[in-house]
GROMACS .gro file of C-alpha atoms in nm:
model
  399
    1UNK     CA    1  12.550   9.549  11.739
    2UNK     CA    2  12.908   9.682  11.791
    3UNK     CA    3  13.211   9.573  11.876
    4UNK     CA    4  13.620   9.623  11.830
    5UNK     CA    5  13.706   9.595  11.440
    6UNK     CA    6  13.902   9.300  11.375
    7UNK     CA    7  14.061   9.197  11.045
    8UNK     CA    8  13.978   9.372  10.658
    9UNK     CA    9  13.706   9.160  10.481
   10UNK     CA   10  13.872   8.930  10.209
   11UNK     CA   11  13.656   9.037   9.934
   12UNK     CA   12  13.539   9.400   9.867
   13UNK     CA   13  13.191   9.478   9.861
   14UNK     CA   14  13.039   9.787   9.723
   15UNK     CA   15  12.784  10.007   9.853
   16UNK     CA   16  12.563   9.889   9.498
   17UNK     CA   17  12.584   9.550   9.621
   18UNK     CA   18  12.416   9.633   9.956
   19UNK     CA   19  12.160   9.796   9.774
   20UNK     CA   20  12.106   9.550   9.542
   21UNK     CA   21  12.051   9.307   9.840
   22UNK     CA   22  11.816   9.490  10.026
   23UNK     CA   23  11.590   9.627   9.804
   24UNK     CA   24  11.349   9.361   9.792
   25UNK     CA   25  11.214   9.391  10.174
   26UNK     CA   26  11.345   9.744  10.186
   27UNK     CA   27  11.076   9.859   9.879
   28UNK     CA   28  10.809   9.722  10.054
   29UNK     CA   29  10.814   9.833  10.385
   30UNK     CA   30  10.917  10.212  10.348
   31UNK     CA   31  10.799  10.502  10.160
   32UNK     CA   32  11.046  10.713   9.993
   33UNK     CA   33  11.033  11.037   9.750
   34UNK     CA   34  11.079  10.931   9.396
   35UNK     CA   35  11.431  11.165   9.417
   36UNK     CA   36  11.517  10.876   9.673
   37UNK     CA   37  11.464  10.592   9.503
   38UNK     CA   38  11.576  10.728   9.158
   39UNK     CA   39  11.933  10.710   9.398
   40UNK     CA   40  11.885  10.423   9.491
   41UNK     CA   41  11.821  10.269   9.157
   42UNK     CA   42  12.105  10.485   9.011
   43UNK     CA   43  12.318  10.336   9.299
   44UNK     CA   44  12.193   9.907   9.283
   45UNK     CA   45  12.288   9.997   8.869
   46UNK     CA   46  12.635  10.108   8.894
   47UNK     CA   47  12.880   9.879   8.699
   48UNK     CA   48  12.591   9.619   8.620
   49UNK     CA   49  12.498   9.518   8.258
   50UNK     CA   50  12.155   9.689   8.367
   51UNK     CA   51  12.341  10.056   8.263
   52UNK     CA   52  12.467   9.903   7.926
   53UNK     CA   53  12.875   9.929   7.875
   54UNK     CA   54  13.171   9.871   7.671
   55UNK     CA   55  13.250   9.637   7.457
   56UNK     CA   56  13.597   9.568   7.433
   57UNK     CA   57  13.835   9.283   7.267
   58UNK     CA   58  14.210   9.222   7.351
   59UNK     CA   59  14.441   9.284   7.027
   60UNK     CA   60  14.709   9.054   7.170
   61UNK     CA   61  14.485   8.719   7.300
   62UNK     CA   62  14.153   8.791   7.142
   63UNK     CA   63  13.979   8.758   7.444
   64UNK     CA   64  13.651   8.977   7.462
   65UNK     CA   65  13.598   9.199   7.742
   66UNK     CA   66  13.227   9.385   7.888
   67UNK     CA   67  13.308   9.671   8.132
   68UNK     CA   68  12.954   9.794   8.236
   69UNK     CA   69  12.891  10.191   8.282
   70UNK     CA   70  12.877  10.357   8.584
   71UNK     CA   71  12.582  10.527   8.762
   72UNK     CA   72  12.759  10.906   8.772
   73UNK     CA   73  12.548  10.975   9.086
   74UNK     CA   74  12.674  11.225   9.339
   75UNK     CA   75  12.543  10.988   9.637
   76UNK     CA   76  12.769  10.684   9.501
   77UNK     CA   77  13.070  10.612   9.634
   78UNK     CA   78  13.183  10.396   9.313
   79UNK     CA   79  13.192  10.726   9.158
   80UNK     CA   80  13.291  11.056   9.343
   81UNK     CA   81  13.660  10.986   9.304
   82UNK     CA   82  13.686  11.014   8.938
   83UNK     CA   83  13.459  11.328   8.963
   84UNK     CA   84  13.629  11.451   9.295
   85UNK     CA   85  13.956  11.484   9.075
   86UNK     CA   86  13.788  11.633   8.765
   87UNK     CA   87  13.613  11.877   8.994
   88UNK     CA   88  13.977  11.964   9.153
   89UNK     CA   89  14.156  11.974   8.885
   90UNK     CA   90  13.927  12.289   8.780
   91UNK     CA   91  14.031  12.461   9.134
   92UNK     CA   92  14.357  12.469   9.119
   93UNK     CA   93  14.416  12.785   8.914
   94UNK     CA   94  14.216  12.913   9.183
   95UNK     CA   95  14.443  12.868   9.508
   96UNK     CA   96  14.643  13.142   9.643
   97UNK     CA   97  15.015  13.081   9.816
   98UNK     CA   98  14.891  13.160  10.125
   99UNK     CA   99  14.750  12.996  10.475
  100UNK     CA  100  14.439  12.838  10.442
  101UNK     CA  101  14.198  12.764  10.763
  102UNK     CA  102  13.957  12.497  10.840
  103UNK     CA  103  13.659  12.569  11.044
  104UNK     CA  104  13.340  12.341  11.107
  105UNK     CA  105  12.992  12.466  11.195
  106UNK     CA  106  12.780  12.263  11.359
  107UNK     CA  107  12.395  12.250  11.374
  108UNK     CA  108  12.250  12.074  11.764
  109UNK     CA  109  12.131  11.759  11.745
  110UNK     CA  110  11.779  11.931  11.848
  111UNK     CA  111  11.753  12.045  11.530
  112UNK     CA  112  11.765  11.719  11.381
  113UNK     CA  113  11.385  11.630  11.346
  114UNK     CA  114  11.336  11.981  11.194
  115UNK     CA  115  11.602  11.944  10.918
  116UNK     CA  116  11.487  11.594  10.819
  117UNK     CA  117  11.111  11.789  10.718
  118UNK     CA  118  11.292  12.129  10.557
  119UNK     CA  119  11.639  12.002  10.424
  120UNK     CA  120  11.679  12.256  10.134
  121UNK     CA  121  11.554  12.575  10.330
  122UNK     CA  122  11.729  12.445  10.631
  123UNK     CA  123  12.091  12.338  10.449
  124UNK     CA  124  12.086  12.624  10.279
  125UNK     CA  125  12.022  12.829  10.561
  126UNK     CA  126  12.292  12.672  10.744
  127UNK     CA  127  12.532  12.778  10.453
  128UNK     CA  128  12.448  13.120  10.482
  129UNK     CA  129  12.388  13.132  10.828
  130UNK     CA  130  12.796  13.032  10.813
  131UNK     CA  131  12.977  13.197  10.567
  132UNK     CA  132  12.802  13.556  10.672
  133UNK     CA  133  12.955  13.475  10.998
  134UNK     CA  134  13.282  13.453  10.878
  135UNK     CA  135  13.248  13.717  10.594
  136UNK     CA  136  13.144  13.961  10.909
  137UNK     CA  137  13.459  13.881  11.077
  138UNK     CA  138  13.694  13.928  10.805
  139UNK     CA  139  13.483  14.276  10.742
  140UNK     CA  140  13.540  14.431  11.088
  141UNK     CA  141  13.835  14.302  11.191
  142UNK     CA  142  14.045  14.296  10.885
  143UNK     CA  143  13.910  14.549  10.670
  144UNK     CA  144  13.877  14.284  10.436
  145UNK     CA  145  13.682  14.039  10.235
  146UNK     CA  146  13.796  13.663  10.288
  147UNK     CA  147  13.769  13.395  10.046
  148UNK     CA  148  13.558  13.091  10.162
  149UNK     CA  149  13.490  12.714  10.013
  150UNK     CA  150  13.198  12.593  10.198
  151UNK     CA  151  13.116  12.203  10.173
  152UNK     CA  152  12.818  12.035  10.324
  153UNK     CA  153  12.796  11.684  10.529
  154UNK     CA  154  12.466  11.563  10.715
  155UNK     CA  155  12.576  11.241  10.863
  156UNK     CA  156  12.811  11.122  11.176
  157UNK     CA  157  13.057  10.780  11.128
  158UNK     CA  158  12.746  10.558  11.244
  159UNK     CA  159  12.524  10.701  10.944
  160UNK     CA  160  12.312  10.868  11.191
  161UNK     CA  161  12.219  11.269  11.175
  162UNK     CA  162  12.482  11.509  11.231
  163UNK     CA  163  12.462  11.852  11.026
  164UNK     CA  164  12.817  12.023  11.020
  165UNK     CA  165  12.924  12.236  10.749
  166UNK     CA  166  13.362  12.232  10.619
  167UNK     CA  167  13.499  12.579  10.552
  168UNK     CA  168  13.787  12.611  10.426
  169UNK     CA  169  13.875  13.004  10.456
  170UNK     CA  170  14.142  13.193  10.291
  171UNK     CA  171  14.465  13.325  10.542
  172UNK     CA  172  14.390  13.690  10.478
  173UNK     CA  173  14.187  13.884  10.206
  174UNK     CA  174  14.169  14.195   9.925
  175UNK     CA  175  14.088  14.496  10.093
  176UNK     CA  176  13.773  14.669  10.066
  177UNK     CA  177  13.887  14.943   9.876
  178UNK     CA  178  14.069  14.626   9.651
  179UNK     CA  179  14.403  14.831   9.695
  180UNK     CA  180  14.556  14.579   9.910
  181UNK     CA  181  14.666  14.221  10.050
  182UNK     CA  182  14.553  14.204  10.416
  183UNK     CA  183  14.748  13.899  10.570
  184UNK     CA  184  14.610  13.667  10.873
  185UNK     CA  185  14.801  13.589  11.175
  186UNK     CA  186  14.931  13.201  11.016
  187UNK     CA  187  14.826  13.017  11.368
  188UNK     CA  188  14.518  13.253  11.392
  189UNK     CA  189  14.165  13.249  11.266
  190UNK     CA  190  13.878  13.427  11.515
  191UNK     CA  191  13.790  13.389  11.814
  192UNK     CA  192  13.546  13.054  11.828
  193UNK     CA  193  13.354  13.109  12.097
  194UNK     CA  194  13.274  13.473  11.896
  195UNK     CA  195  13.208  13.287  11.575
  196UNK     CA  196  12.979  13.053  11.775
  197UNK     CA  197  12.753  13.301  11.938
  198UNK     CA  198  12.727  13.473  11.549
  199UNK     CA  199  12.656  13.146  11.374
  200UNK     CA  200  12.400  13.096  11.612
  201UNK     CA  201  12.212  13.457  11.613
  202UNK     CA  202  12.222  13.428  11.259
  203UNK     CA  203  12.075  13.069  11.231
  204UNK     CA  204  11.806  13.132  11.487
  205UNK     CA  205  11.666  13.469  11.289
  206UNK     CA  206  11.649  13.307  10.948
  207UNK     CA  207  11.444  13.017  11.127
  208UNK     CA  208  11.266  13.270  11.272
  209UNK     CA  209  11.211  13.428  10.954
  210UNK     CA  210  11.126  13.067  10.749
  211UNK     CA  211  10.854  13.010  11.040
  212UNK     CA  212  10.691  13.379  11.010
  213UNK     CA  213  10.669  13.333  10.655
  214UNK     CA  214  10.501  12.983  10.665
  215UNK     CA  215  10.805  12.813  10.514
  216UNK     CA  216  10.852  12.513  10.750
  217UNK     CA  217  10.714  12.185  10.791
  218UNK     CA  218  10.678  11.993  11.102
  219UNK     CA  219  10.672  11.619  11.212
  220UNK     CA  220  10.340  11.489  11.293
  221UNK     CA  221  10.514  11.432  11.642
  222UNK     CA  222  10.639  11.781  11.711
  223UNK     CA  223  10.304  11.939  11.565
  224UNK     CA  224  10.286  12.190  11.860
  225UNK     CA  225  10.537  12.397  11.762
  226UNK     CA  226  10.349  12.556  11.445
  227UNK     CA  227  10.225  12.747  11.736
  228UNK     CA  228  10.394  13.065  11.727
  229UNK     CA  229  10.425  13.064  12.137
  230UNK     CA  230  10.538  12.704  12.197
  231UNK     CA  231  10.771  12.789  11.855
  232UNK     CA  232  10.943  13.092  12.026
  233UNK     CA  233  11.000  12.916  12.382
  234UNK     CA  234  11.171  12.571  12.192
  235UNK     CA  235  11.429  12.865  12.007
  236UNK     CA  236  11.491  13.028  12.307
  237UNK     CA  237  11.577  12.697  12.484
  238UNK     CA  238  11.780  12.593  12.144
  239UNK     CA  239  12.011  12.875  12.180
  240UNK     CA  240  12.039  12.874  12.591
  241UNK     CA  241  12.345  12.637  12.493
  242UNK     CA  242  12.667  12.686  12.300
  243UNK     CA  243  12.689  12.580  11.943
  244UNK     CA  244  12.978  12.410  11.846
  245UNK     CA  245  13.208  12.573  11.616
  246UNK     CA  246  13.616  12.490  11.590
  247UNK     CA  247  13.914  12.510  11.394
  248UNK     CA  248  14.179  12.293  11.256
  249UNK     CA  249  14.565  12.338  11.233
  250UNK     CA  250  14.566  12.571  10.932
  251UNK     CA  251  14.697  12.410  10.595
  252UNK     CA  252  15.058  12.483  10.514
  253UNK     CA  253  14.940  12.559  10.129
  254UNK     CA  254  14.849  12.468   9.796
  255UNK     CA  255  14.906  12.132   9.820
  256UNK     CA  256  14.761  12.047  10.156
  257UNK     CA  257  14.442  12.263  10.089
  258UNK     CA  258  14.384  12.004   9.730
  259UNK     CA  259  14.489  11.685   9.955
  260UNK     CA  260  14.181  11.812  10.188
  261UNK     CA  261  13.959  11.893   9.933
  262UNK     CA  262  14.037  11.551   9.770
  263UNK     CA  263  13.894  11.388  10.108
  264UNK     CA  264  13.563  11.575  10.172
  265UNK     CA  265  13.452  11.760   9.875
  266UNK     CA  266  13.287  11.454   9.692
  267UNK     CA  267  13.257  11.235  10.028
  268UNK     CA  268  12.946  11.081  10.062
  269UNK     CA  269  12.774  10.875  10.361
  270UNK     CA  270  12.976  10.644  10.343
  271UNK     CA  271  13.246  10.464  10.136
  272UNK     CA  272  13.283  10.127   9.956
  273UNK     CA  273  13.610  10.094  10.205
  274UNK     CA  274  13.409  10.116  10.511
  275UNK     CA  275  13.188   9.786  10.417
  276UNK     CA  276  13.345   9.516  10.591
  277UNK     CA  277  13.061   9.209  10.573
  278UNK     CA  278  12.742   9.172  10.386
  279UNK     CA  279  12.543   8.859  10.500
  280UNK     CA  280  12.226   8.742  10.258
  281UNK     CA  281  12.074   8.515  10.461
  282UNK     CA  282  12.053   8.669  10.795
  283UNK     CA  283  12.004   9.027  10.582
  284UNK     CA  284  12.256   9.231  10.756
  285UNK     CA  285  12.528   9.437  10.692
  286UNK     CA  286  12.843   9.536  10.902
  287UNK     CA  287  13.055   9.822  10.823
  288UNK     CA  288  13.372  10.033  11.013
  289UNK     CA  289  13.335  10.312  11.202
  290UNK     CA  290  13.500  10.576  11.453
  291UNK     CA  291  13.361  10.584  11.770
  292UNK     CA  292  13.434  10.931  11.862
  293UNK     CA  293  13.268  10.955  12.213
  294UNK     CA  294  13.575  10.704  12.283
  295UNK     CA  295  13.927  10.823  12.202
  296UNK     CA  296  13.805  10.737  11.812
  297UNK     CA  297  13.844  10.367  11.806
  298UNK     CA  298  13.801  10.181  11.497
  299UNK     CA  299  13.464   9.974  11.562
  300UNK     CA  300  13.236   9.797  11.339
  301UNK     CA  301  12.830   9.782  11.351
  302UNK     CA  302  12.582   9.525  11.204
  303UNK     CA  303  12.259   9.664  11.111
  304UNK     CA  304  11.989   9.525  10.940
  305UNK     CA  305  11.979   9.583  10.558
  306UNK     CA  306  11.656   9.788  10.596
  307UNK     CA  307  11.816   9.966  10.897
  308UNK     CA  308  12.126  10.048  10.721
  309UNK     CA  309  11.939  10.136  10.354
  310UNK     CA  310  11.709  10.426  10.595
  311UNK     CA  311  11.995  10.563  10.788
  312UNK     CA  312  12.153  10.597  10.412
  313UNK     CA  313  11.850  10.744  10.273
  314UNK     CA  314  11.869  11.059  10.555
  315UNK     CA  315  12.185  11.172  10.375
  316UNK     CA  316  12.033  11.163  10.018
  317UNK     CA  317  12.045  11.526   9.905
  318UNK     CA  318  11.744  11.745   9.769
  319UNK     CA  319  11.778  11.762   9.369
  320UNK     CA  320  11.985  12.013   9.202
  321UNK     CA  321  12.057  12.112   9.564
  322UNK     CA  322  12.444  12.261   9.518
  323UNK     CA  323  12.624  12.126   9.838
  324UNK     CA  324  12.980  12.279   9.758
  325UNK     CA  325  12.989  12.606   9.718
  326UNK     CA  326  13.240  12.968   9.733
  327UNK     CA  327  13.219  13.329   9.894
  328UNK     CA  328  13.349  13.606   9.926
  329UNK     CA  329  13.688  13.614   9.747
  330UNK     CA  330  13.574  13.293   9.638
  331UNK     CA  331  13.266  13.334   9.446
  332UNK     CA  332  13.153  13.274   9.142
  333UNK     CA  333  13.117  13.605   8.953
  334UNK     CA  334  13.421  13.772   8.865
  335UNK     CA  335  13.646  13.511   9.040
  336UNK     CA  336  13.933  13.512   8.799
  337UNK     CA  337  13.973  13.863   8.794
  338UNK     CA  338  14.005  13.870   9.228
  339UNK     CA  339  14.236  13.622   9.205
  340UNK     CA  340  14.431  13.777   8.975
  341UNK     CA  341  14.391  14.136   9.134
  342UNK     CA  342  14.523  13.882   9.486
  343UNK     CA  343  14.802  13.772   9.306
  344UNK     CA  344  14.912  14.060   9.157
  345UNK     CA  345  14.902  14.235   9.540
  346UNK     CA  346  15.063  13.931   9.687
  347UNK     CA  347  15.367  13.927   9.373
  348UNK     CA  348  15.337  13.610   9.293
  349UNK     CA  349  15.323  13.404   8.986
  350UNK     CA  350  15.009  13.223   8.918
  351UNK     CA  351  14.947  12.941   9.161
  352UNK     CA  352  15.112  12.702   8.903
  353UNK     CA  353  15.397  12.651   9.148
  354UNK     CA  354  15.600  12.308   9.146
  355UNK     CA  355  15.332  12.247   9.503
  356UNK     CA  356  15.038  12.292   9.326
  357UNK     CA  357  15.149  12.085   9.035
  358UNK     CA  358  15.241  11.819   9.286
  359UNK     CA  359  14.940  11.840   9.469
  360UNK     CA  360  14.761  11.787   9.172
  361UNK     CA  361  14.982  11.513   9.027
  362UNK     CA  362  14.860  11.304   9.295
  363UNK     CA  363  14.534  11.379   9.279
  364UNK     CA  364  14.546  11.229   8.915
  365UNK     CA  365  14.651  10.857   9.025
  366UNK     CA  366  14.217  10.770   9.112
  367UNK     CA  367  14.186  10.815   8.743
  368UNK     CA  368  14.112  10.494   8.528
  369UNK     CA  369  14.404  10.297   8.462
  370UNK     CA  370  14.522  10.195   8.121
  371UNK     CA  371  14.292   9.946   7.925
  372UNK     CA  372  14.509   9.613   8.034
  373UNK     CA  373  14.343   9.283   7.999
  374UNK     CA  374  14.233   9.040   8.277
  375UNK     CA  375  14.321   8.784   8.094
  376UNK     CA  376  14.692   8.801   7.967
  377UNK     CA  377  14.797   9.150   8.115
  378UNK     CA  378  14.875   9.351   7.784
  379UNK     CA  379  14.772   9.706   7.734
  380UNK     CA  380  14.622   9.587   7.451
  381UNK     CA  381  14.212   9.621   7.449
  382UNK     CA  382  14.028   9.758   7.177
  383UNK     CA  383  13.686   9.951   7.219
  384UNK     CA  384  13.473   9.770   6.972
  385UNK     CA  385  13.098   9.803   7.098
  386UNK     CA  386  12.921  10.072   7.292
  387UNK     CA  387  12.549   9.977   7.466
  388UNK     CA  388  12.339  10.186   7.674
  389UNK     CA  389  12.080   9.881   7.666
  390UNK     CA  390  12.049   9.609   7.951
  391UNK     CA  391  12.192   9.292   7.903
  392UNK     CA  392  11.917   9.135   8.103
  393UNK     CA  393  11.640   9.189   8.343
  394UNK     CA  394  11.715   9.349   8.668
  395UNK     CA  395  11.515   9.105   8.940
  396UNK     CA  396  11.588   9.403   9.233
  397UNK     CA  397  11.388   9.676   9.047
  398UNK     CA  398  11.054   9.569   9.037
  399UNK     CA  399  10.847   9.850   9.232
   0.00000   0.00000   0.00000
């Protein structure tokens, strides 16, 4: 059910509280990987006595305080901003005072059913399938190798399937022979259509290659095309169309590269912000969204809990699977000393520059906030008592 959004919800409600209420029909009537529900537990936990917490007493009133632990997960909302910042805070001595690009890759919607069965092979070959493309381009026509942040997102504003992949790509590169800075046009990336038809040749071989070597698995309702006929006539018609790839304005610098990273680096699903209306007795749940195939209106949908709980589960990463990740320029090995060699043939200082520091200044303010207490407002509590024991019984884990 859909509609136009009207006013903010008067209390907020968190994405552990949805869990928490639709667990007990939601458990019964699907079947999950353990990984999934290990989440979801992880998730229904967050800031309840069930993950123990801290004990804490108010030197000024004497009023005692428990603040319960949080989860840590990667697929909670509750908690990616706190790690979001950490996370940047390690990348700034990374950034360059240069352009920065933003380009999306996106996988068809006909792959959809496919990725759902393979999502590690699949994601990661997206990633490479990607960054190769772009890596090529900077090769031949730059002479150069490009840095690249690569960030992965698997669902659309109505929590349903939608594979896309956020680069953000450095505004020039060190040249091969690591002698020199070569520069970017600042309003200019490639060609999109040219990345497109790349992207796409290179996607289509590795799948190729995972289904020669017996490395995918397919839906009971697709079955047909483990044949290696009907499998090479549904690629050919997956690739008769244009894959969608695009840029965004390029980032001014420093500081608007971390204010992007802030958003999607640690996004998940969906965010606590987004819940507008959780209903217990009718078992639904209605949360914002932006209707893209219309001008991007604000809307809200009501779904069932199970309904909304499944569509959440799609977006639950494989474990250990690393879904930010940095090439070229970028990666891992030997990273300080290319920045420093990029530096160095840019003369510039280090990328400690009153923008960056700014940039990360604000990044900062979704840390905690100074112990104050609820009751009479003085910075004044006092750690006195750490548990990692429940409190109590938790009545929504039972399976």
């Amino acid at each position: 059910m859909t509609g136009c959004s009207g006013a903010g919800p008067a209390k907020s409600i968190t994405l552990g509280e949805v869990v928490r209420a639709g667990w007990p029909s939601f458990s019964q009537s699907h079947r999950l990987p353990a990984h999934h529900w290990k989440v979801l537990r992880a998730i229904a936990a967050c800031h309840t006595p069930a993950l123990g917490g801290h004990q804490y007493q108010c030197a000024h009133c004497g009023e005692g305080h428990f603040v319960p632990h949080s989860c840590g997960n990667r697929h909670c909302p509750s908690c990616q901003n706190l790690n979001g910042a950490q996370w940047l805070e390690q990348q700034t001595e990374h950034l360059l005072p240069i352009p920065y690009f933003h380009v999306v890759f996106t996988l068809p919607h006909e792959l959809n059913l496919l990725i759902r069965h393979n999502q590690a092979s699949l994601y990661a070959l997206l990633f490479s399938s990607a960054t190769a493309t772009l890596l090529e381009f900077g090769r031949n026509n730059l002479k150069a190798t490009l840095g690249v942040t690569a960030v992965l997102h698997t669902w659309g504003q109505n929590l349903g399937d939608h594979y896309h992949l956020h680069c953000v790509v450095t505004g020039g590169g060190l040249s091969l022979d690591g002698q020199s800075w070569v520069s970017l046009p600042p309003k200019w990336l490639f060609s999109v259509r040219a990345l497109s038809v790349v992207f796409r040749a290179k996607f289509r071989d590795g799948l190729q290659q995972l289904f020669d070597e017996g490395q995918l698995q397919f839906p009971t309702s697709e079955s047909r095309l483990s044949d290696p006929v009907v499998f090479a006539r549904w690629l050919r018609h997956l690739c008769r169309h244009k894959w969608v790839v695009y840029t965004k304005r390029p980032f001014a610098g420093p500081q608007a590269v971390l204010a992007y990273l802030c958003r999607y680096t640690h996004r998940v699903a969906i965010t606590n912000s987004r819940l507008e209306a959780l209903d217990h007795q009718s078992e639904t749940v209605t949360f914002r969204y932006k209707d893209y195939a219309h001008q991007s209106q604000t809307r809200s949908m009501t779904l069932p809990l199970a309904e909304f709980l499944r569509r959440f589960c799609l977006h639950i990463l494989p474990a250990r699977f690393v879904k930010i990740r940095h090439y070229g320029l970028l990666s891992n090995r030997n990273r300080s000393a290319r920045i420093a060699q990029a530096r160095t043939l840019l003369a510039q200082v280090p990328c400690q520059t009153k923008e960056a520091k700014e940039a990360l200044l604000t990044i900062k303010h979704v840390e905690p906030p100074p112990l104050v207490c609820p009751r009479c407002g003085q910075r004044a509590l006092v750690l006195i008592d750490i548990t990692d024991r429940p409190h109590r019984p938790t009545t929504w884990d039972s399976s």
